[in-house]
mmCIF file with all atom_site columns, C-alpha atoms and ligand atoms in Angstrom:
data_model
loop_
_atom_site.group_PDB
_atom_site.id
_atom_site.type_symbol
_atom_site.label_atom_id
_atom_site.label_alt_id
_atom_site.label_comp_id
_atom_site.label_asym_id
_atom_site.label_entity_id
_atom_site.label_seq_id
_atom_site.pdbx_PDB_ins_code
_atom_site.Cartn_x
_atom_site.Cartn_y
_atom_site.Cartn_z
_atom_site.occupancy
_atom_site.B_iso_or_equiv
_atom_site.pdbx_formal_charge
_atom_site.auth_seq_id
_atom_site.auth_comp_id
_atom_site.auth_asym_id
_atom_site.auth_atom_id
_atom_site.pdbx_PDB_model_num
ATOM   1   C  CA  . UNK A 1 1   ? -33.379 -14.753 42.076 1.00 0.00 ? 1   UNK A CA  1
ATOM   2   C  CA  . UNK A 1 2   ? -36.128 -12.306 41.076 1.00 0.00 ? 2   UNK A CA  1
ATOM   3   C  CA  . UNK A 1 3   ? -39.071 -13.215 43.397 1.00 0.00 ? 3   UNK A CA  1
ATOM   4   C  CA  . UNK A 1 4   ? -43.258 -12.424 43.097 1.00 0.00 ? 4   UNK A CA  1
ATOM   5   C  CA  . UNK A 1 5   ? -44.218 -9.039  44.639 1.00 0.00 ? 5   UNK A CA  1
ATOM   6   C  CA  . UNK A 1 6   ? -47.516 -9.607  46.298 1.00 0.00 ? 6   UNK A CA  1
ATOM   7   C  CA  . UNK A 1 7   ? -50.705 -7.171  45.286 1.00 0.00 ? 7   UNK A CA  1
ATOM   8   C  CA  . UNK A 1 8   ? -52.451 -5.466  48.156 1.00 0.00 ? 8   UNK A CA  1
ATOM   9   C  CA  . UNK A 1 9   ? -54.720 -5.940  49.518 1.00 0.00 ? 9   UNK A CA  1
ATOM   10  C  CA  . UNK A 1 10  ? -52.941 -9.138  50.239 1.00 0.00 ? 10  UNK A CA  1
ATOM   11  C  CA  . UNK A 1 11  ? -53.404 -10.399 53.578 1.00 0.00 ? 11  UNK A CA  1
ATOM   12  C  CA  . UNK A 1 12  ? -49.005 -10.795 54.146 1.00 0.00 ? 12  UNK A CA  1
ATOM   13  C  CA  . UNK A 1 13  ? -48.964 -6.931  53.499 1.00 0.00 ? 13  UNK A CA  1
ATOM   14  C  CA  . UNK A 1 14  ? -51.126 -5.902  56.950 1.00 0.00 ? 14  UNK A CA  1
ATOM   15  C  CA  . UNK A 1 15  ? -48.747 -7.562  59.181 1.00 0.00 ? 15  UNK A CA  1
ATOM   16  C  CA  . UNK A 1 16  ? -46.299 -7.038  61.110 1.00 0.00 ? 16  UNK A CA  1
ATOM   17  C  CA  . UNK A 1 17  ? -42.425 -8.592  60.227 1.00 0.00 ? 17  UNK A CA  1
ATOM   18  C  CA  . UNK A 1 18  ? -40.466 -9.945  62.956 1.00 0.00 ? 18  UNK A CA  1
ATOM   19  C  CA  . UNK A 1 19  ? -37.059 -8.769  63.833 1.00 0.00 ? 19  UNK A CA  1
ATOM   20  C  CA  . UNK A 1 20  ? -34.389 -10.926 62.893 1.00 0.00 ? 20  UNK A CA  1
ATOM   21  C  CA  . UNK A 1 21  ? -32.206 -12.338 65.133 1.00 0.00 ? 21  UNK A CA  1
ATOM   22  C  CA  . UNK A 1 22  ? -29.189 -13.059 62.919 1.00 0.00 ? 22  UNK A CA  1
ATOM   23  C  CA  . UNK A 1 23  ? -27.609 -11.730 60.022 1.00 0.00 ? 23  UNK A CA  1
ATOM   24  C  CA  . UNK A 1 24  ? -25.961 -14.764 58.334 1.00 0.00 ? 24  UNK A CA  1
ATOM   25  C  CA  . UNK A 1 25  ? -25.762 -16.142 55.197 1.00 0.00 ? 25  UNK A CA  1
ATOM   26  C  CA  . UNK A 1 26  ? -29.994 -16.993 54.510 1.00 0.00 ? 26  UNK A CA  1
ATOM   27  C  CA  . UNK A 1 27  ? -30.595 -13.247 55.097 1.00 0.00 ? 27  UNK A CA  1
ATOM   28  C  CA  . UNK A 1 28  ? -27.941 -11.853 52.719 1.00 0.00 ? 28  UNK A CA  1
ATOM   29  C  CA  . UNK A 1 29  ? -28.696 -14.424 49.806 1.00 0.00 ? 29  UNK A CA  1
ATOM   30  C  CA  . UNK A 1 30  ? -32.499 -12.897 50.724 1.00 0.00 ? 30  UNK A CA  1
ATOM   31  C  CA  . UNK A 1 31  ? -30.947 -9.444  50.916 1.00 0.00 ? 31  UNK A CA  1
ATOM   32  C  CA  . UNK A 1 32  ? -29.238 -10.411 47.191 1.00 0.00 ? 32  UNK A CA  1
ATOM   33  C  CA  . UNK A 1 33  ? -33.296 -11.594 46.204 1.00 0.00 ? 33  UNK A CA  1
ATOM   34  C  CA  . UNK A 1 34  ? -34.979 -8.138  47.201 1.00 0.00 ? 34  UNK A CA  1
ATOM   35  C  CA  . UNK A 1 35  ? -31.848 -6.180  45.177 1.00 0.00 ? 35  UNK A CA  1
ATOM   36  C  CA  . UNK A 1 36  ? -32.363 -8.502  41.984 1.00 0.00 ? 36  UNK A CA  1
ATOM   37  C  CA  . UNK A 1 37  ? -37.038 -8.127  42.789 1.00 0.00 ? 37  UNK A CA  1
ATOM   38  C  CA  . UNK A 1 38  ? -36.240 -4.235  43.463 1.00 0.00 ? 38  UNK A CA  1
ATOM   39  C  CA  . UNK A 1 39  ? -34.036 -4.189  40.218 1.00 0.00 ? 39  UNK A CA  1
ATOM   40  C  CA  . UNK A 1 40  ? -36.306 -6.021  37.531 1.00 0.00 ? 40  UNK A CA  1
ATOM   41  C  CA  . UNK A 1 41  ? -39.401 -4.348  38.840 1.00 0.00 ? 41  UNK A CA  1
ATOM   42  C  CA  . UNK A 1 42  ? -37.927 -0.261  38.561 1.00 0.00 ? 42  UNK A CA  1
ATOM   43  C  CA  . UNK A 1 43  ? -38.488 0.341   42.442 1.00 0.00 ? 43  UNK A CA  1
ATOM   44  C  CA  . UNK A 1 44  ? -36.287 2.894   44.554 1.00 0.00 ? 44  UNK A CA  1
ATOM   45  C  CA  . UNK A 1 45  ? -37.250 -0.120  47.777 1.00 0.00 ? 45  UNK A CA  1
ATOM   46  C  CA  . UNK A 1 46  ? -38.251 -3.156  48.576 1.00 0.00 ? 46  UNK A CA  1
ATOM   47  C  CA  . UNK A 1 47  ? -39.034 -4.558  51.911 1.00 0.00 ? 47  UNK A CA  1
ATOM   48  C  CA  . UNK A 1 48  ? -39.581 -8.039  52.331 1.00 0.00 ? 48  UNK A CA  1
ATOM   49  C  CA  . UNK A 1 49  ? -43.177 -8.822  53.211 1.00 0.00 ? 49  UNK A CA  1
ATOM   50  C  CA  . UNK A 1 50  ? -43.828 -7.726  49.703 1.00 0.00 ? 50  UNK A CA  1
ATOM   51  C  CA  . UNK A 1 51  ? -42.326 -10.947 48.765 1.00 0.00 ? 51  UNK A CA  1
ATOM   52  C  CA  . UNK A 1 52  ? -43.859 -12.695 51.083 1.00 0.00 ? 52  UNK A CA  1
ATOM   53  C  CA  . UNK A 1 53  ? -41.436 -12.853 53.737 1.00 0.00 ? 53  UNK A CA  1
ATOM   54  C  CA  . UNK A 1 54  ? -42.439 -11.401 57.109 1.00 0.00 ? 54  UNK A CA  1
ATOM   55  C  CA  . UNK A 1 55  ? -38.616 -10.132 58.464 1.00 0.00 ? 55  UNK A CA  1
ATOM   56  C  CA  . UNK A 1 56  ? -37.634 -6.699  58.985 1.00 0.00 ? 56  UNK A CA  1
ATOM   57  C  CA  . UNK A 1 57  ? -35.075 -6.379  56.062 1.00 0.00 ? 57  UNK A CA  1
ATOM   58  C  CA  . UNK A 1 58  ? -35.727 -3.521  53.553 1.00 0.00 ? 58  UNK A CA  1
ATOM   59  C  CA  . UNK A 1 59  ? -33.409 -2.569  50.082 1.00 0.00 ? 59  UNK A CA  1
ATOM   60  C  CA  . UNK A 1 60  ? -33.146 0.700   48.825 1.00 0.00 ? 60  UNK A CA  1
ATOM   61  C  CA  . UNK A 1 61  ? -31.527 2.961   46.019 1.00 0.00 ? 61  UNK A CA  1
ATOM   62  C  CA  . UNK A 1 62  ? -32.879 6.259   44.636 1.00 0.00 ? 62  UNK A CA  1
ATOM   63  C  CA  . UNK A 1 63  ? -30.710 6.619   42.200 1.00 0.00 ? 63  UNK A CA  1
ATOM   64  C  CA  . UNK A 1 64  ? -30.483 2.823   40.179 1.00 0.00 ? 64  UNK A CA  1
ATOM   65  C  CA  . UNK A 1 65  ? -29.242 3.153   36.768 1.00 0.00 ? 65  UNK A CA  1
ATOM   66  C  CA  . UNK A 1 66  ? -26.645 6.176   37.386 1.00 0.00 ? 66  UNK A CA  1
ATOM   67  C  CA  . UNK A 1 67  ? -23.132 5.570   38.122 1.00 0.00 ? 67  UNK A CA  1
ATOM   68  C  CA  . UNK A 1 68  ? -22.744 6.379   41.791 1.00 0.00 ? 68  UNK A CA  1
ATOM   69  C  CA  . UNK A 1 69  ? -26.006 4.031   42.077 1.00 0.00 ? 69  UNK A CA  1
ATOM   70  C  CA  . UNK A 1 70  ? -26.067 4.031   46.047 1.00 0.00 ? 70  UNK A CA  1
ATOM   71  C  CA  . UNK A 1 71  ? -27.688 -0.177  46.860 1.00 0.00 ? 71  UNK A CA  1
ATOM   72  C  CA  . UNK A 1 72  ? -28.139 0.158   50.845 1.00 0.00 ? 72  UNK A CA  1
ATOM   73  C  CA  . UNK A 1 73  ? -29.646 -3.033  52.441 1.00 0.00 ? 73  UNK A CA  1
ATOM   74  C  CA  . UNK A 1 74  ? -31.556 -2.730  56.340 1.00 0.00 ? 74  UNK A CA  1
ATOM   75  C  CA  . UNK A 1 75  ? -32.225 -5.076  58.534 1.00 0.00 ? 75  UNK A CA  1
ATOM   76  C  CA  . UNK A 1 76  ? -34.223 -4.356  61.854 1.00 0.00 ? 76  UNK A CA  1
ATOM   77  C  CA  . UNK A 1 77  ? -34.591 -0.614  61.226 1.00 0.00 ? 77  UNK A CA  1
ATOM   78  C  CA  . UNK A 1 78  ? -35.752 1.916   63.518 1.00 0.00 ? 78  UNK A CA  1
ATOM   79  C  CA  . UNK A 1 79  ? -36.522 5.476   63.177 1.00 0.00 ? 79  UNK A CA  1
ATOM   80  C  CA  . UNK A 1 80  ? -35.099 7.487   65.792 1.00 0.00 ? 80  UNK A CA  1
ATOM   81  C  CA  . UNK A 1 81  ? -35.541 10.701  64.426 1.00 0.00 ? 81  UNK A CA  1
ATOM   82  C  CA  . UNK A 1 82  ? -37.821 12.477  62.450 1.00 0.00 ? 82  UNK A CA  1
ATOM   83  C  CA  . UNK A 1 83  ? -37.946 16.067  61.470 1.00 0.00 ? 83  UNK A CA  1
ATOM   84  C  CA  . UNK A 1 84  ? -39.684 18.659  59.503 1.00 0.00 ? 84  UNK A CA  1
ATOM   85  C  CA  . UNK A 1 85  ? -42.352 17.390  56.909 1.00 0.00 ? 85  UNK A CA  1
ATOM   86  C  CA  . UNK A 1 86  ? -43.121 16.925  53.387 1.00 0.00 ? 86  UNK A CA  1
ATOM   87  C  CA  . UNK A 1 87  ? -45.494 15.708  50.728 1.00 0.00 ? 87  UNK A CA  1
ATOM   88  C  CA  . UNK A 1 88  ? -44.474 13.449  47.676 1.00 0.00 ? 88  UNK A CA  1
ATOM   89  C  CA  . UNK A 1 89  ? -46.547 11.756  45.337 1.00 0.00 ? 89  UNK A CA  1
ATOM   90  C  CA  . UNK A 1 90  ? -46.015 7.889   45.923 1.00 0.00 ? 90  UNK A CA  1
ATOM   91  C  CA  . UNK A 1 91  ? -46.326 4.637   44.137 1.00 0.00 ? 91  UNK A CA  1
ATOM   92  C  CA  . UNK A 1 92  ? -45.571 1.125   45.347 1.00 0.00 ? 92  UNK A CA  1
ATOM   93  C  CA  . UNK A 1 93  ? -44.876 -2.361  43.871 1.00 0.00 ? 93  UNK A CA  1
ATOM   94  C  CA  . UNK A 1 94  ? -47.450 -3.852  45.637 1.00 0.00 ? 94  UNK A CA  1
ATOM   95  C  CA  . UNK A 1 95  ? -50.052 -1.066  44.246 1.00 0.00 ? 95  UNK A CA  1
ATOM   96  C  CA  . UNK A 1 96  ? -49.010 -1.064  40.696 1.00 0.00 ? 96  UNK A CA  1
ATOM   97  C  CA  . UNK A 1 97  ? -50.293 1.923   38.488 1.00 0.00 ? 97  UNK A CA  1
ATOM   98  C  CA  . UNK A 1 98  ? -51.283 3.992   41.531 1.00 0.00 ? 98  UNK A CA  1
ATOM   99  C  CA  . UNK A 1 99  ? -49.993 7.313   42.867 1.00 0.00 ? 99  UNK A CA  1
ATOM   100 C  CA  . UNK A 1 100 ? -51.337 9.425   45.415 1.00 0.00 ? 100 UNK A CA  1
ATOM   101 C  CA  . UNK A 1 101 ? -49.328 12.515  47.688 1.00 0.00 ? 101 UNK A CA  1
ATOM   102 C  CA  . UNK A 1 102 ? -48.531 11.533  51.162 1.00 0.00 ? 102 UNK A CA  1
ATOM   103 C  CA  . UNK A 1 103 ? -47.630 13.657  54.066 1.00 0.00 ? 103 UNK A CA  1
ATOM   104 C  CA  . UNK A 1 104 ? -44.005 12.142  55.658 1.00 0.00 ? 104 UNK A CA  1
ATOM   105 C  CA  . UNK A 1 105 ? -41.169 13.587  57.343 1.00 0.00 ? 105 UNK A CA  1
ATOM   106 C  CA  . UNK A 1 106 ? -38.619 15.328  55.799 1.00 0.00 ? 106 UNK A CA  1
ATOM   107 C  CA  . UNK A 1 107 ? -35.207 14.197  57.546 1.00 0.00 ? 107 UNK A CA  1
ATOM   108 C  CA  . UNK A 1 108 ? -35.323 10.886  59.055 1.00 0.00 ? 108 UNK A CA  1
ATOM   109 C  CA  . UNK A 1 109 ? -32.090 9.011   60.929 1.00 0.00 ? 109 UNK A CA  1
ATOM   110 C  CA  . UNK A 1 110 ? -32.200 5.380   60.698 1.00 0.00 ? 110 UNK A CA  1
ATOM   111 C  CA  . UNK A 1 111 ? -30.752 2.899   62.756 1.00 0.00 ? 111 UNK A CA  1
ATOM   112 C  CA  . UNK A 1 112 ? -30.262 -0.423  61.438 1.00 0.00 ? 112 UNK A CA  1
ATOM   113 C  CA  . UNK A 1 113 ? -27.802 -3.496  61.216 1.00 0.00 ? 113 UNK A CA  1
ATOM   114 C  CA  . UNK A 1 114 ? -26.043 -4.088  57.965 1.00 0.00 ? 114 UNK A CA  1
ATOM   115 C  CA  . UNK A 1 115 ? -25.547 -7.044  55.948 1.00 0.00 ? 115 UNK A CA  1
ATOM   116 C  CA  . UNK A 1 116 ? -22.099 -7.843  57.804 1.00 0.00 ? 116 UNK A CA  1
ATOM   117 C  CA  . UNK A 1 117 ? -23.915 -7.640  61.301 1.00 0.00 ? 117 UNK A CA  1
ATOM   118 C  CA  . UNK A 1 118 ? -22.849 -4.519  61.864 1.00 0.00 ? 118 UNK A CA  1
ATOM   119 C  CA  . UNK A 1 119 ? -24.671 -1.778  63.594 1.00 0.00 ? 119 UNK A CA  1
ATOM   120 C  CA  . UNK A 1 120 ? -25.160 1.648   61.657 1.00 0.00 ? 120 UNK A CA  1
ATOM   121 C  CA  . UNK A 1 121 ? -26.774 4.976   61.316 1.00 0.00 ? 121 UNK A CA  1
ATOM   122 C  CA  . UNK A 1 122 ? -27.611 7.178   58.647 1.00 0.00 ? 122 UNK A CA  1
ATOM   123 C  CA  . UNK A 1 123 ? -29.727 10.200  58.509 1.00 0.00 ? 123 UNK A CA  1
ATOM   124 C  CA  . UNK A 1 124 ? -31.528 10.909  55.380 1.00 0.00 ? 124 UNK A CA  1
ATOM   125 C  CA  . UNK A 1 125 ? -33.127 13.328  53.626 1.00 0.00 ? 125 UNK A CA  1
ATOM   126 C  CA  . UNK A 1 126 ? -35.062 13.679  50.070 1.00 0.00 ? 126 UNK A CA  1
ATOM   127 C  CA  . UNK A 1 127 ? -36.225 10.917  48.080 1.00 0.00 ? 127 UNK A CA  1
ATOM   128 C  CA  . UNK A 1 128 ? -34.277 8.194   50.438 1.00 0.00 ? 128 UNK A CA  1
ATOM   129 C  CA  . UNK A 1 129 ? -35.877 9.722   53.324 1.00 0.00 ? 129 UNK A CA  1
ATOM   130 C  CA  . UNK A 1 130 ? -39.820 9.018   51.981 1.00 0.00 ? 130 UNK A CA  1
ATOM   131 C  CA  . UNK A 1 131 ? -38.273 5.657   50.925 1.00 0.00 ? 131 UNK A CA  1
ATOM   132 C  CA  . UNK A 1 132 ? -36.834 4.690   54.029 1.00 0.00 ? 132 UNK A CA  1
ATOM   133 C  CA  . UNK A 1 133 ? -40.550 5.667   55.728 1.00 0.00 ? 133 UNK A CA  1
ATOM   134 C  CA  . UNK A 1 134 ? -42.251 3.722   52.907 1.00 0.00 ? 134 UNK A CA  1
ATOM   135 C  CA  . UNK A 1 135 ? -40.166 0.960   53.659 1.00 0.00 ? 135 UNK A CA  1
ATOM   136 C  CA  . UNK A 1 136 ? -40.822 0.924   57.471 1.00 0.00 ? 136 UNK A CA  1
ATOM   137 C  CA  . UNK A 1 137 ? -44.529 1.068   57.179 1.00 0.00 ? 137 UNK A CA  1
ATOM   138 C  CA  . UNK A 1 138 ? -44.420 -1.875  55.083 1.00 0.00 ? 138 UNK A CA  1
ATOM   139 C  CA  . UNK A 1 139 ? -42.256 -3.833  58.109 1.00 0.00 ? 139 UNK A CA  1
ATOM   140 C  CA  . UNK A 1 140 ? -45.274 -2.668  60.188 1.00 0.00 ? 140 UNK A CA  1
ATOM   141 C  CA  . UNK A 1 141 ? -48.622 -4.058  57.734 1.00 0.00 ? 141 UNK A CA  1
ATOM   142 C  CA  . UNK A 1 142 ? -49.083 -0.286  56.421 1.00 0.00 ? 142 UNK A CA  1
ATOM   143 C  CA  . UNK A 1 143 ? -49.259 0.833   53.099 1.00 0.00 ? 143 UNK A CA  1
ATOM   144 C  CA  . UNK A 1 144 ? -49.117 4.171   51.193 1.00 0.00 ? 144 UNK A CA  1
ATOM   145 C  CA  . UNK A 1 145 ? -53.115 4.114   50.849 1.00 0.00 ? 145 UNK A CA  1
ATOM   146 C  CA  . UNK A 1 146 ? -53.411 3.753   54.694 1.00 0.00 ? 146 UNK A CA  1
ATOM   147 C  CA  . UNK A 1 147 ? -52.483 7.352   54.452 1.00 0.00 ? 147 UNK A CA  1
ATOM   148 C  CA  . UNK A 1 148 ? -55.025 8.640   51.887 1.00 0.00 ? 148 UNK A CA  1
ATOM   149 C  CA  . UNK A 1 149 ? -58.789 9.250   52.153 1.00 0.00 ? 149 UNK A CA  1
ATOM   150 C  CA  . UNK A 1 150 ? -61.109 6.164   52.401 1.00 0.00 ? 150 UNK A CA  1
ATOM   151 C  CA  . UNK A 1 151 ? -62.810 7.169   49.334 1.00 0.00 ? 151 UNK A CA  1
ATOM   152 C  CA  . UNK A 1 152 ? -59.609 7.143   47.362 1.00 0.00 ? 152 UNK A CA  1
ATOM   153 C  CA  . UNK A 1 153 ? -57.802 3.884   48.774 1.00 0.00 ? 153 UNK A CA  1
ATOM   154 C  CA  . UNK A 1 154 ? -61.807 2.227   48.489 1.00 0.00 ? 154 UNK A CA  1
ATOM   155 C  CA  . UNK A 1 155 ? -61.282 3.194   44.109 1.00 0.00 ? 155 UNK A CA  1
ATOM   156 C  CA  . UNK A 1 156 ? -57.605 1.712   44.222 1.00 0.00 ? 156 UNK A CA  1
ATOM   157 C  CA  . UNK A 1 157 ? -59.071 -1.731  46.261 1.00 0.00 ? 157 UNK A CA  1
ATOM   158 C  CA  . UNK A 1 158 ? -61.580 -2.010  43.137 1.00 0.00 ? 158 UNK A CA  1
ATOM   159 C  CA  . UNK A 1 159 ? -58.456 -1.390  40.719 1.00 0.00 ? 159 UNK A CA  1
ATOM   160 C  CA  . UNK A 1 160 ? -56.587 -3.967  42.568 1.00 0.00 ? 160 UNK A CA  1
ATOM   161 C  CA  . UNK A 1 161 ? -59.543 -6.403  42.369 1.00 0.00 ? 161 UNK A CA  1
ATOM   162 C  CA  . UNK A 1 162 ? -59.586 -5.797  38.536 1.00 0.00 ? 162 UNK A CA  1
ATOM   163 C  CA  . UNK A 1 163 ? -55.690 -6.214  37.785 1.00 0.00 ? 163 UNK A CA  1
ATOM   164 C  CA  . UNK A 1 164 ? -55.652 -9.102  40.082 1.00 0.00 ? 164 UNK A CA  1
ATOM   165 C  CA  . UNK A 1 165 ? -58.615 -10.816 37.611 1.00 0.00 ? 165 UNK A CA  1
ATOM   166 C  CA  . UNK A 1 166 ? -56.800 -10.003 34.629 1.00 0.00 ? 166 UNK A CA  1
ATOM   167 C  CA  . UNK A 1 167 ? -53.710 -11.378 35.899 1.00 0.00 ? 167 UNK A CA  1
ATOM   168 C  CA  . UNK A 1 168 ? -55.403 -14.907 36.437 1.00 0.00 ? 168 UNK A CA  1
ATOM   169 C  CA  . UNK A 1 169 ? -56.639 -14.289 32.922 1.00 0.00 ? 169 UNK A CA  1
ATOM   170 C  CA  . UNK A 1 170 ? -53.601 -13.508 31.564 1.00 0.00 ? 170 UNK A CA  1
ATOM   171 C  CA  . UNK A 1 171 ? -50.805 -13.962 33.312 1.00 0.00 ? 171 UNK A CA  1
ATOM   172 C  CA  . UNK A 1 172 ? -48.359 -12.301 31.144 1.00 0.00 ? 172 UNK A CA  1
ATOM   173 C  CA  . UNK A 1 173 ? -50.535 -8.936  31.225 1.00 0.00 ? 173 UNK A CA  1
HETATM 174 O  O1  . GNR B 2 .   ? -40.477 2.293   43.645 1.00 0.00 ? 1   GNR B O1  1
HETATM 175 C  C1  . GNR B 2 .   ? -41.046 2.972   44.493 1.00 0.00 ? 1   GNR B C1  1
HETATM 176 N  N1  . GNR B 2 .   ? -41.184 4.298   44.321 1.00 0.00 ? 1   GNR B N1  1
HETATM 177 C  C2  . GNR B 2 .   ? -41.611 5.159   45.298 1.00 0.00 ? 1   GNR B C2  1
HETATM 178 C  C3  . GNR B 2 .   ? -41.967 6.447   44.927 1.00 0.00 ? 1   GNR B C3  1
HETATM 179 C  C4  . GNR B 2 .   ? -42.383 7.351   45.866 1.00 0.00 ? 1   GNR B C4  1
HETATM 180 C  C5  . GNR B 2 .   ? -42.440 6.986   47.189 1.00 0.00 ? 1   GNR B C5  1
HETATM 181 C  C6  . GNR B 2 .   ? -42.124 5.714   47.571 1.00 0.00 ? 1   GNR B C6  1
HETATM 182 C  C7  . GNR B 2 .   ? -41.702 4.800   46.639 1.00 0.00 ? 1   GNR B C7  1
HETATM 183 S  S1  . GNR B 2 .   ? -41.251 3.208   47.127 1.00 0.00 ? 1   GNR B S1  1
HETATM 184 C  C8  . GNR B 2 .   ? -41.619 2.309   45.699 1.00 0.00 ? 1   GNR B C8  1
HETATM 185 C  C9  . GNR B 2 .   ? -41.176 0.871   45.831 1.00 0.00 ? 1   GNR B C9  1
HETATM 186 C  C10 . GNR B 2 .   ? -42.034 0.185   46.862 1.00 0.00 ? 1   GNR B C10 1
HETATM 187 O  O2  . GNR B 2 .   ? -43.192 -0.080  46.728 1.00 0.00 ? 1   GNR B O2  1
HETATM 188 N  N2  . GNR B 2 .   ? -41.457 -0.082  47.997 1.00 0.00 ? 1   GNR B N2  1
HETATM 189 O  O3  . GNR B 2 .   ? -42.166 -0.629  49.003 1.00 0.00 ? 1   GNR B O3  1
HETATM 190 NI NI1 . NI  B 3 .   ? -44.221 -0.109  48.654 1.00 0.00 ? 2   NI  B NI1 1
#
């Protein structure tokens, strides 16, 4: 089921998801939910407070629409290594229209359960490894305009303020 991705500044998006305590059957038919939200909206992730739900379970896949399309689901991940940096110009669901270059690592490793329970660890680099940051900040009530200048994230709030009346208006739009 395609769910509603939340607009920041919404009040879900600053905090801070819980850790979940068991992977069963309501977090993978969630899991299934952020694929299907990530999917219909064009996103490379997802993490779960954008839909309103404050676990730590993020979706990812830089490469939808190609063959080898790579769908990788975490739950309760943690950074335990970061190296080197980089700058990317980034968008976000939750901040539709906007893009502004952020400062991130370059190489990250992850560690994170999978959707069978399972404990894994991947270290990433590129695209997936901005996502997988992205992603993370989101489990912790950040955003991508917590990173820019106040000037700059104080023109997107206005932006937001307008979309968000035009959506009432016209919900379609
Ligand atoms: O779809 C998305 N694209 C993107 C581009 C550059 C850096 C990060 C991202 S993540 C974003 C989807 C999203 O908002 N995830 O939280
Ligand atoms: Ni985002």
């Amino acid at each position: 089921m395609v769910r509603e991705i939340l607009i920041w500044p919404d009040p879900i998006l600053k905090q801070k998801a819980k850790p979940v305590t068991k992977v069963d059957d309501a977090v993978r038919t969630l899991v299934k939910d952020m694929f299907e939200t990530m999917y219909a909206a064009d996103g490379v992730g997802l993490a779960a407070p954008q839909i309103g739900i404050l676990q730590r379970i993020i979706v990812l896949d830089t490469t939808p629409r190609q063959p080898e399309s790579k769908p990788i689901a975490m739950i309760n991940p943690e950074l335990i290594a970061m190296e080197g940096e980089t700058t990317y110009t980034e968008g976000c669901l939750s901040i539709p229209g906007e893009a502004e270059d952020v400062d991130r690592a370059a190489v990250v490793t992850v560690k994170f359960l999978d959707p069978e329970g399972q404990e894994q660890t991947l270290k990433c680099d590129g695209l997936l490894a901005i996502a997988v940051q992205h992603e993370t900040d989101h489990l912790n009530g950040t955003v991508f305009v917590d990173h820019v200048s106040t000037l700059k994230r104080e023109l997107i709030r206005k932006r937001m303020k307008r979309l968000k009346s035009e959506r009432e208006e016209r919900p379609s739009a």
